[in-house]
Amino acid sequence: MRTPLSLFFLSLLLLLSPSDVRSWKKDEFRNCNQTPFCKRARGRKPGSCSHVATDVSISDGDLVAKLVQKEPTPDQEDQEPVKPLALTISAYEDGIMRLKIDEDPALESPKRRFQVPDVIVDGFESKKLWLQRVSTEKVGGDEHLSSIVYLSDDYEGVVRHDPFEVYVRERVSGDRVLSLNSHGLFDFEQVRAKKEEDDWEERFRSHTDTRPYGPQSISFDVSFYGADFVYGIPEHAASLALKPTKGPGIDHSEPYRLFNLDVFEYLHDSPFGLYGSIPFMISHGKARGTSGFFWLNAAEMQIDVLGEGWDADSGIMLPSSQKRVDTFWMSEAGIVDAFFFIGPGPKDVVKQYVSVTGAPAMPQLFATAYHQCRWNYRDEEDVENVDAKFDEHDIPYDVLWLDIEHTDGKKYFTWDRVLFPHPEEMQRKLAAKGRHMVTIVDPHIKRDESYHIHKEASKNGYYIKDASGNDYEGWCWPGSSSYIDMLNPEIRSWWADKFSFENYVGSTPTLYIWNDMNEPSVFNGPEVTMPRDALHYGGVEHRELHNANGYYFHMATSDGLLKRGNGNDRPFVLSRAFFPGSQRYGAVWTGDNTAEWDHLRVSVPMILTLGLTGLSFSGADVGGFFGNPETELLVRWYQLGAYYPFFRAHAHQDTKRREPWLFGERNTELIRDAIRTRYMLLPLFYSLFREANITGVPVVRPLWMEFPFDEATFDKDEAFMVGNSLLVQGIFTERAKHVSVYLPGKESWYDLRTGTAYVGSKTYKLEASEDHVPAFQRAGTIIPRRDRYRRSTTQMVNDPYTLVIALNSSQAAEGELYIDDGKSFEFKHGAYIHRRFVFKGGKLTSLNVAPATSGNLPFKSECIIERIILLGHAGRPKNALIEPGNVKAQIESGPLLLQGRSSSGVLTIRKPGIRIADDWTIKVL
Amino acid sequence: MNSPFVFVSIVALVLLSDDSVRGSYSTSLPKEPFLGIPPEDVKYYSSSHGIKCKDGSRKFTTAQLNDDFCDCPDGTDEPGTSACPNGKFYCRNAGHVPVIIFSSRVNDGICDCCDGSDEYDNKVKCLNTCREAGKAAGDELKKKIAVYQEGVAIRKQEVEEAKVALAKDKEELSKLKSEEKELKVQFELLKERKEQIEKAEEKERLRKEKEETEKREAEEKAGKETSETAEEINHERIEKGSGGESDTSTTESMHDERIGLVDDYPSDQDLEEDLAAEHDHLSTAVQDQGNTHAVEEKDELVTLASEEESIVSSEPNVDAESKHAVEEKDELVTLASEEESIVSSEPNVDAESKVANGYITAEGDDASENADELSKEELGQLVASRWTGEKTEKESGEDFARDNNHEEQSRETPKDTSDGIDDIYALETADSEKYEYDNVEDGFDEDSTVKEHYDFSSHYEDGSDSDSDDELDFEDLAIQKFFSWVEKMKKMWRGILQAINIFQPPVDISEAAQVRKEYDELSTKLSKIQSRISSLSQKLKQDFGSEKEFYSYYGRCFESKQNKYIYKVCPFKEASQQEGHSTTRLGKWDKFDDSYKVMIFSVGDKCWNGPDRSMKVKLRCGLKNEVADVDEPSRCEYEALLSTPALCKEDKLKELQDKLDMMSRERMEGHDEL
């Protein structure tokens, strides 16, 4: 019976119970059991693989072989004989082995499988080692043959023939490092022509996936030897050390899912896939160190971390007594294009990964400072007021952001002319104070004939097509929308042109871009994304490309800003979706988190994981996107967020205003202090961004990356390192009285505010202060600071530096400082200052680290060092002698922070009056 | 460190190293030693025996003053440089007013002081704009003073008038109260007489009824439906009427209900429409309920309605119903996303109805369960609405295939619906309340519904509450209209009874009628007085400001049109936002804040996924009462500016005049300096 009134009551009831309205919509997303390839793969038994490697030989510097199936598997008995697969192994410099397995290109197939282009950096192929020979032997007591190739002086790649297995081993000891298919879980569904009886369609809720090419999934097991834990494979709101998802004692867990999704109100502890995907896993253990495995594949992936004893019943005994972590990888489509990173140190693995996928872009200085965002700063007046309030409260900030409401009807590149009638003037006003603006540009294009982007895109056929070949139409912010096909380089180039000042009316040189919703988010699509049978350039199915969709959009946008600035203005583009290589195009953030302590807590492992997998420029929305944070939570979030590589406050439009000055004087002060801490440490952060730009080693790091032999650090993810010098411990509970901090290593640590020393390798129960979260400088390091606060980084350019030298037990310390113009690419041609400061034997020396051959463009800085602080100095020196010039400077005991109290352990060399750019020495007398 | 010798040597050393530094690199030290220090502080800094940091933490030497190195945590030693994080810099600004800025502005490349004194490192050239700025500021100030002067006069007058008016109000109130007392005595007497008559009538009725019953039993099969219904009603009516106590309580409750109604009494017409609409809802709902006592109610109403010409036909014809259902569907979207306070007692909701409905935006989880049933477009809107919290039609704007008519309808209709709901609620929940419906005076209950609706619903039509200076007349008029309506209802009832004409009371009819008439008249008069008392007391309870300067705001509203919205601020009542025919209440009157500089309206209509709406009206001196700059800085938290003479205070005027004097002096001096 139809009763409209009852229905009305029901809606009211539902409205009254907030939990119903605000929660993760679990049912809208597929779990493994609802995902046929995952269910099939997960149900297979170890040892079921019957592939055998044959015809092993060297060809074009690679090891090549055929993979043939010994006997058809039971469910394939009635089918045509399976074609052999082509296996290729290549070796690269710096300890990288690459394994490719694909259908034999020489044989006919209804469809070529998709290999992700544009991810591997151009220079990588030039690092290939030209393999000359393959030796064949029986390893250990094995009755079957193995083929062995050289990888480096210390490592070898091995292909065992029957059953087929691929692994890396140490040459001398024979110890294994990484192996694939040791448990015989390898499976490769070949593309077949559809027969009449085949029903390949897949249905989920109201959506039907036509799957015209049928099953084409791939799965295999990977083992990490000498490992205690595995890490990586973002993005999940989960712990840093990945918990097993299968095995004894685990009731039921989904595998870690890699499928880029726009998840409304995600949970803070779940293997569920979020906005981005990086199929790169790192293992670390006391016994062997670090190794990594990267599978370049953009289709949906599910990964099980297998708990110890998971294979107890399989009867498979690996010929290795090493402790190991087994994992199981499943993907819906694509090929096997896997990279084995040998390590052996944590930073080695990251460097190896980055040599394949590229180093993080060097951000502009402003982008490394504080960002103020909200959905939405309503109009020009609002923008002006918020900007003015920062000045009124003397709080620095660098960037003001505009979310979707600034546009005319969610048509990106346009302005709501009522709310923002003078966008250029607005940006110029901000720019006059050295500040920047970011506007949002999303990938869904409003289907509106009067919208120039839509007109051009539909006319030129630039949209992604649906399964029947028409422009795909989905629903997003603007209503009915289509999505530009960024896989096509020509279309990317067209898109990039849209960012020119002529095309983007109302944009100015201080305007940068935010790419949201690029998973892509499709409100009425299956799992809030695009149907898998949608078609891209070259007939590529969306299922094959999905996880790289946002990557291409990010790339095209970043290219646009690059073009706009004639190639000499570093782009800033924040993206929500990501894929391996995204680090080359800008920053990412952890999406729509919630204003809860648990979300503050999980932001740390999430950001650390992103850093481990190349994305060093990342952050979480400070304050939490959904909901209204308690004041204490907001303050704590600022205190921790000040150390995120990407430091931005953001809020949902339904939330109360939460700009820093809205919570009373005391809290304004606390938030100002937190933001100022970031500005004070900007020289350190910027130097670390440069380090990441060169090596890939992230700005913030798990403790074990800096202390790889300290087992206590391996699963710690409440604290993290900023570079190698600073340990930060978050406070994640309300009204915390105490906070427990583990300080690793043999050397001491100095409290960042007071200079108080703490002995290493100990856990401390410290009083929780409302003023800050605990942070410590590691003995043996030098941190460059800038102690003067300005409105924004722009005004800090000429300000003097402070060096904080934390001496270790041998009265020594080292640190670096990198400076450039903060904006252009001239640093690529040598226009930078890179100093190393070494304190040893009572003498501080500033050395030039920039190689003489770095380029020919100069970078000049007149900046001086106004203060040098010594922590942990044994004597009581009164003076320092500066060379060249033979000038004396006074040493006194002083405060570590200018606003703080003097402390006897803190020595200050007053006004040494030396330039940051010069070579000099200071001898403590 | 305490020995003077050491002290001197340190000073010497500092000076020495400073010189050497200055020789090699420019650190942009101020040329003037006391730069950034306010004149009144110069003495503090002139001591030759060391200067104390103002926080007392330590001492520093003259050489350390403004040497671009921070020694005091509070910045005392660096008033003229940017070296200290908490420092303050004083700009002389000759020709204009001096200002104190944060040290962080010193030599940052941006000209902050009009005299340019904050930028002395030659990286940027600042023009001295103090004279122009000073002149402009002076002119501005003069204008402001002129406004204040006039405003102060207006305010004075208003304060005087308020005193007189308040006294009048109080006098009236006490007069009314004594009148009420008298009337109550008369009323009691009359009531007693009336009860006696009714007792007699009851006796007669019982006797008649017995006869009737016997008679009817005889011709049972031939009985007509209408007479049955009528009898039932009759039966109940008399039953209730015979219980003297219940009658009294009804009267009392009736009075209670009326308090608070007065200000926004709906017109005759409105009430009839409401009733009709309610009935419409009722008949629909009631059919679905299949609940006996609801059916009784229904019949009653049907009868009622059929007698009254202006009331829409009660025949639940198919067309009307289906139309209603359509409306209902549209309303759901609006209501569900905007409506809040009505707590449903509806226990049984069948799943079928959920599925049948296409617009389940606001249903949370159930919506996602049903997502399969949605069209692609609807699904897209549904998912979008999670983030936006907006109802889907709004979200998609003009693109969504729904015409304006529909939308308007959906905005207007909730009123009716919520009325209907209140009725259902009453029907379902409490049998004890039921008698009120049976009573002739049930008009009051209808009104209580209207009142509740007014209190709780988000969208309402506001024709009834326009601001008016002749509030008293309006109230009287409203009451009269209301009572004439009550009279009509009563006549109608009597008409029914007479038409049915089942029995003849044995008592003296003419006397009974006379007593009833007098009773009714007196009760009407009493009600009227009581309502006036209550409205006056209500008014006098308000906080009209320290000098009653806001007295004249009572019953007034101020409007401001901004883009498509009209904002309406009614002090002591509410603030609202109108868009076309729909009104959203931004807040009920709460209080003055910040010593009568701010008006607070709180607990307005709820925002979906957000807080209750609220509005803060900042007051400033102005000659006219004008609302300006309505803003929504945070979702559903509004702010507006209201200029009013009430804020033009004398002391503030004096302050401004002093400031002008000071500025003039400054300008003179500045002129001399220049």
PDB file of C-alpha atoms in Angstrom, chain A residues 726-843:
ATOM      1  CA  LEU A 726      63.525  15.697  13.259  1.00  0.00           C
ATOM      2  CA  LEU A 727      61.255  13.242  15.028  1.00  0.00           C
ATOM      3  CA  VAL A 728      57.618  14.271  15.438  1.00  0.00           C
ATOM      4  CA  GLN A 729      55.133  12.490  17.651  1.00  0.00           C
ATOM      5  CA  GLY A 730      51.449  13.197  17.203  1.00  0.00           C
ATOM      6  CA  ILE A 731      48.918  13.453  20.009  1.00  0.00           C
ATOM      7  CA  PHE A 732      45.811  11.580  19.008  1.00  0.00           C
ATOM      8  CA  THR A 733      43.591  11.584  22.059  1.00  0.00           C
ATOM      9  CA  GLU A 734      41.401  14.121  23.690  1.00  0.00           C
ATOM     10  CA  ARG A 735      42.698  15.823  26.820  1.00  0.00           C
ATOM     11  CA  ALA A 736      45.825  13.726  26.749  1.00  0.00           C
ATOM     12  CA  LYS A 737      47.792  14.060  29.965  1.00  0.00           C
ATOM     13  CA  HIS A 738      50.765  12.131  28.774  1.00  0.00           C
ATOM     14  CA  VAL A 739      52.241  11.058  25.534  1.00  0.00           C
ATOM     15  CA  SER A 740      54.563   8.174  25.048  1.00  0.00           C
ATOM     16  CA  VAL A 741      57.462   8.680  22.654  1.00  0.00           C
ATOM     17  CA  TYR A 742      60.045   6.206  21.511  1.00  0.00           C
ATOM     18  CA  LEU A 743      63.313   7.870  20.607  1.00  0.00           C
ATOM     19  CA  PRO A 744      65.348   5.447  18.478  1.00  0.00           C
ATOM     20  CA  GLY A 745      69.063   5.108  17.910  1.00  0.00           C
ATOM     21  CA  LYS A 746      72.113   5.441  20.079  1.00  0.00           C
ATOM     22  CA  GLU A 747      72.405   9.200  19.954  1.00  0.00           C
ATOM     23  CA  SER A 748      70.515  11.749  22.019  1.00  0.00           C
ATOM     24  CA  TRP A 749      67.555  13.858  21.034  1.00  0.00           C
ATOM     25  CA  TYR A 750      66.864  17.519  21.808  1.00  0.00           C
ATOM     26  CA  ASP A 751      63.436  18.905  22.439  1.00  0.00           C
ATOM     27  CA  LEU A 752      62.660  21.259  19.597  1.00  0.00           C
ATOM     28  CA  ARG A 753      61.387  23.996  21.892  1.00  0.00           C
ATOM     29  CA  THR A 754      63.519  23.806  24.992  1.00  0.00           C
ATOM     30  CA  GLY A 755      66.666  21.999  23.898  1.00  0.00           C
ATOM     31  CA  THR A 756      66.266  19.490  26.692  1.00  0.00           C
ATOM     32  CA  ALA A 757      68.283  16.365  25.899  1.00  0.00           C
ATOM     33  CA  TYR A 758      66.922  12.803  25.893  1.00  0.00           C
ATOM     34  CA  VAL A 759      68.981   9.643  25.588  1.00  0.00           C
ATOM     35  CA  GLY A 760      68.144   7.460  22.581  1.00  0.00           C
ATOM     36  CA  SER A 761      66.725   3.903  22.357  1.00  0.00           C
ATOM     37  CA  LYS A 762      64.236   4.630  25.099  1.00  0.00           C
ATOM     38  CA  THR A 763      60.528   5.204  25.422  1.00  0.00           C
ATOM     39  CA  TYR A 764      59.564   8.299  27.342  1.00  0.00           C
ATOM     40  CA  LYS A 765      56.285   9.115  28.958  1.00  0.00           C
ATOM     41  CA  LEU A 766      56.149  12.850  28.554  1.00  0.00           C
ATOM     42  CA  GLU A 767      53.658  15.318  29.834  1.00  0.00           C
ATOM     43  CA  ALA A 768      51.397  16.354  26.984  1.00  0.00           C
ATOM     44  CA  SER A 769      51.577  20.081  26.520  1.00  0.00           C
ATOM     45  CA  GLU A 770      48.737  21.979  24.956  1.00  0.00           C
ATOM     46  CA  ASP A 771      51.226  24.209  23.103  1.00  0.00           C
ATOM     47  CA  HIS A 772      52.678  21.661  20.749  1.00  0.00           C
ATOM     48  CA  VAL A 773      53.099  18.036  19.839  1.00  0.00           C
ATOM     49  CA  PRO A 774      56.446  16.568  20.855  1.00  0.00           C
ATOM     50  CA  ALA A 775      59.271  17.102  18.362  1.00  0.00           C
ATOM     51  CA  PHE A 776      62.945  16.362  18.755  1.00  0.00           C
ATOM     52  CA  GLN A 777      66.099  17.120  16.876  1.00  0.00           C
ATOM     53  CA  ARG A 778      68.403  14.173  16.468  1.00  0.00           C
ATOM     54  CA  ALA A 779      71.920  14.605  17.807  1.00  0.00           C
ATOM     55  CA  GLY A 780      74.408  14.828  14.971  1.00  0.00           C
ATOM     56  CA  THR A 781      72.232  16.978  12.721  1.00  0.00           C
ATOM     57  CA  ILE A 782      72.043  20.641  11.768  1.00  0.00           C
ATOM     58  CA  ILE A 783      68.701  22.239  11.033  1.00  0.00           C
ATOM     59  CA  PRO A 784      68.479  25.505   9.098  1.00  0.00           C
ATOM     60  CA  ARG A 785      65.668  27.784  10.243  1.00  0.00           C
ATOM     61  CA  ARG A 786      64.232  31.168   9.562  1.00  0.00           C
ATOM     62  CA  ASP A 787      63.017  32.739  12.758  1.00  0.00           C
ATOM     63  CA  ARG A 788      61.329  35.807  11.374  1.00  0.00           C
ATOM     64  CA  TYR A 789      57.662  35.584  10.603  1.00  0.00           C
ATOM     65  CA  ARG A 790      56.173  37.363   7.652  1.00  0.00           C
ATOM     66  CA  ARG A 791      52.827  37.493   5.929  1.00  0.00           C
ATOM     67  CA  SER A 792      53.947  34.849   3.468  1.00  0.00           C
ATOM     68  CA  THR A 793      57.075  33.184   2.128  1.00  0.00           C
ATOM     69  CA  THR A 794      57.454  35.922  -0.458  1.00  0.00           C
ATOM     70  CA  GLN A 795      58.492  38.422   2.204  1.00  0.00           C
ATOM     71  CA  MET A 796      60.976  35.988   3.737  1.00  0.00           C
ATOM     72  CA  VAL A 797      63.309  35.994   0.763  1.00  0.00           C
ATOM     73  CA  ASN A 798      65.830  38.383   2.280  1.00  0.00           C
ATOM     74  CA  ASP A 799      65.484  37.278   5.870  1.00  0.00           C
ATOM     75  CA  PRO A 800      68.459  35.875   7.746  1.00  0.00           C
ATOM     76  CA  TYR A 801      68.882  32.242   8.780  1.00  0.00           C
ATOM     77  CA  THR A 802      69.442  30.484  12.049  1.00  0.00           C
ATOM     78  CA  LEU A 803      71.388  27.231  12.259  1.00  0.00           C
ATOM     79  CA  VAL A 804      70.608  24.790  15.043  1.00  0.00           C
ATOM     80  CA  ILE A 805      73.463  22.389  15.617  1.00  0.00           C
ATOM     81  CA  ALA A 806      72.645  19.348  17.739  1.00  0.00           C
ATOM     82  CA  LEU A 807      75.935  17.737  18.635  1.00  0.00           C
ATOM     83  CA  ASN A 808      76.244  14.009  18.985  1.00  0.00           C
ATOM     84  CA  SER A 809      78.363  12.069  21.434  1.00  0.00           C
ATOM     85  CA  SER A 810      81.493  12.845  19.429  1.00  0.00           C
ATOM     86  CA  GLN A 811      80.648  16.554  19.375  1.00  0.00           C
ATOM     87  CA  ALA A 812      79.905  16.457  15.676  1.00  0.00           C
ATOM     88  CA  ALA A 813      76.957  17.262  13.463  1.00  0.00           C
ATOM     89  CA  GLU A 814      76.053  17.715   9.799  1.00  0.00           C
ATOM     90  CA  GLY A 815      73.250  19.281   7.857  1.00  0.00           C
ATOM     91  CA  GLU A 816      72.350  20.790   4.522  1.00  0.00           C
ATOM     92  CA  LEU A 817      70.616  23.818   3.141  1.00  0.00           C
ATOM     93  CA  TYR A 818      69.247  24.199  -0.339  1.00  0.00           C
ATOM     94  CA  ILE A 819      68.054  27.563  -1.697  1.00  0.00           C
ATOM     95  CA  ASP A 820      66.934  28.693  -5.104  1.00  0.00           C
ATOM     96  CA  ASP A 821      64.566  31.299  -6.464  1.00  0.00           C
ATOM     97  CA  GLY A 822      61.635  29.241  -5.241  1.00  0.00           C
ATOM     98  CA  LYS A 823      59.715  29.447  -8.500  1.00  0.00           C
ATOM     99  CA  SER A 824      61.498  28.801 -11.764  1.00  0.00           C
ATOM    100  CA  PHE A 825      63.331  25.901 -13.352  1.00  0.00           C
ATOM    101  CA  GLU A 826      66.604  27.779 -13.369  1.00  0.00           C
ATOM    102  CA  PHE A 827      67.797  25.505 -10.600  1.00  0.00           C
ATOM    103  CA  LYS A 828      68.051  22.853 -13.270  1.00  0.00           C
ATOM    104  CA  HIS A 829      70.771  24.962 -14.800  1.00  0.00           C
ATOM    105  CA  GLY A 830      72.706  25.541 -11.648  1.00  0.00           C
ATOM    106  CA  ALA A 831      70.884  28.553 -10.262  1.00  0.00           C
ATOM    107  CA  TYR A 832      70.866  27.416  -6.657  1.00  0.00           C
ATOM    108  CA  ILE A 833      72.839  27.398  -3.476  1.00  0.00           C
ATOM    109  CA  HIS A 834      73.440  24.054  -1.829  1.00  0.00           C
ATOM    110  CA  ARG A 835      75.542  24.073   1.308  1.00  0.00           C
ATOM    111  CA  ARG A 836      76.640  21.376   3.646  1.00  0.00           C
ATOM    112  CA  PHE A 837      77.413  22.410   7.205  1.00  0.00           C
ATOM    113  CA  VAL A 838      79.803  20.223   9.092  1.00  0.00           C
ATOM    114  CA  PHE A 839      80.620  20.660  12.741  1.00  0.00           C
ATOM    115  CA  LYS A 840      83.657  18.698  13.844  1.00  0.00           C
ATOM    116  CA  GLY A 841      86.528  19.311  16.208  1.00  0.00           C
ATOM    117  CA  GLY A 842      84.993  22.502  17.542  1.00  0.00           C
ATOM    118  CA  LYS A 843      84.727  23.998  14.098  1.00  0.00           C
TER     119      LYS A 843
END
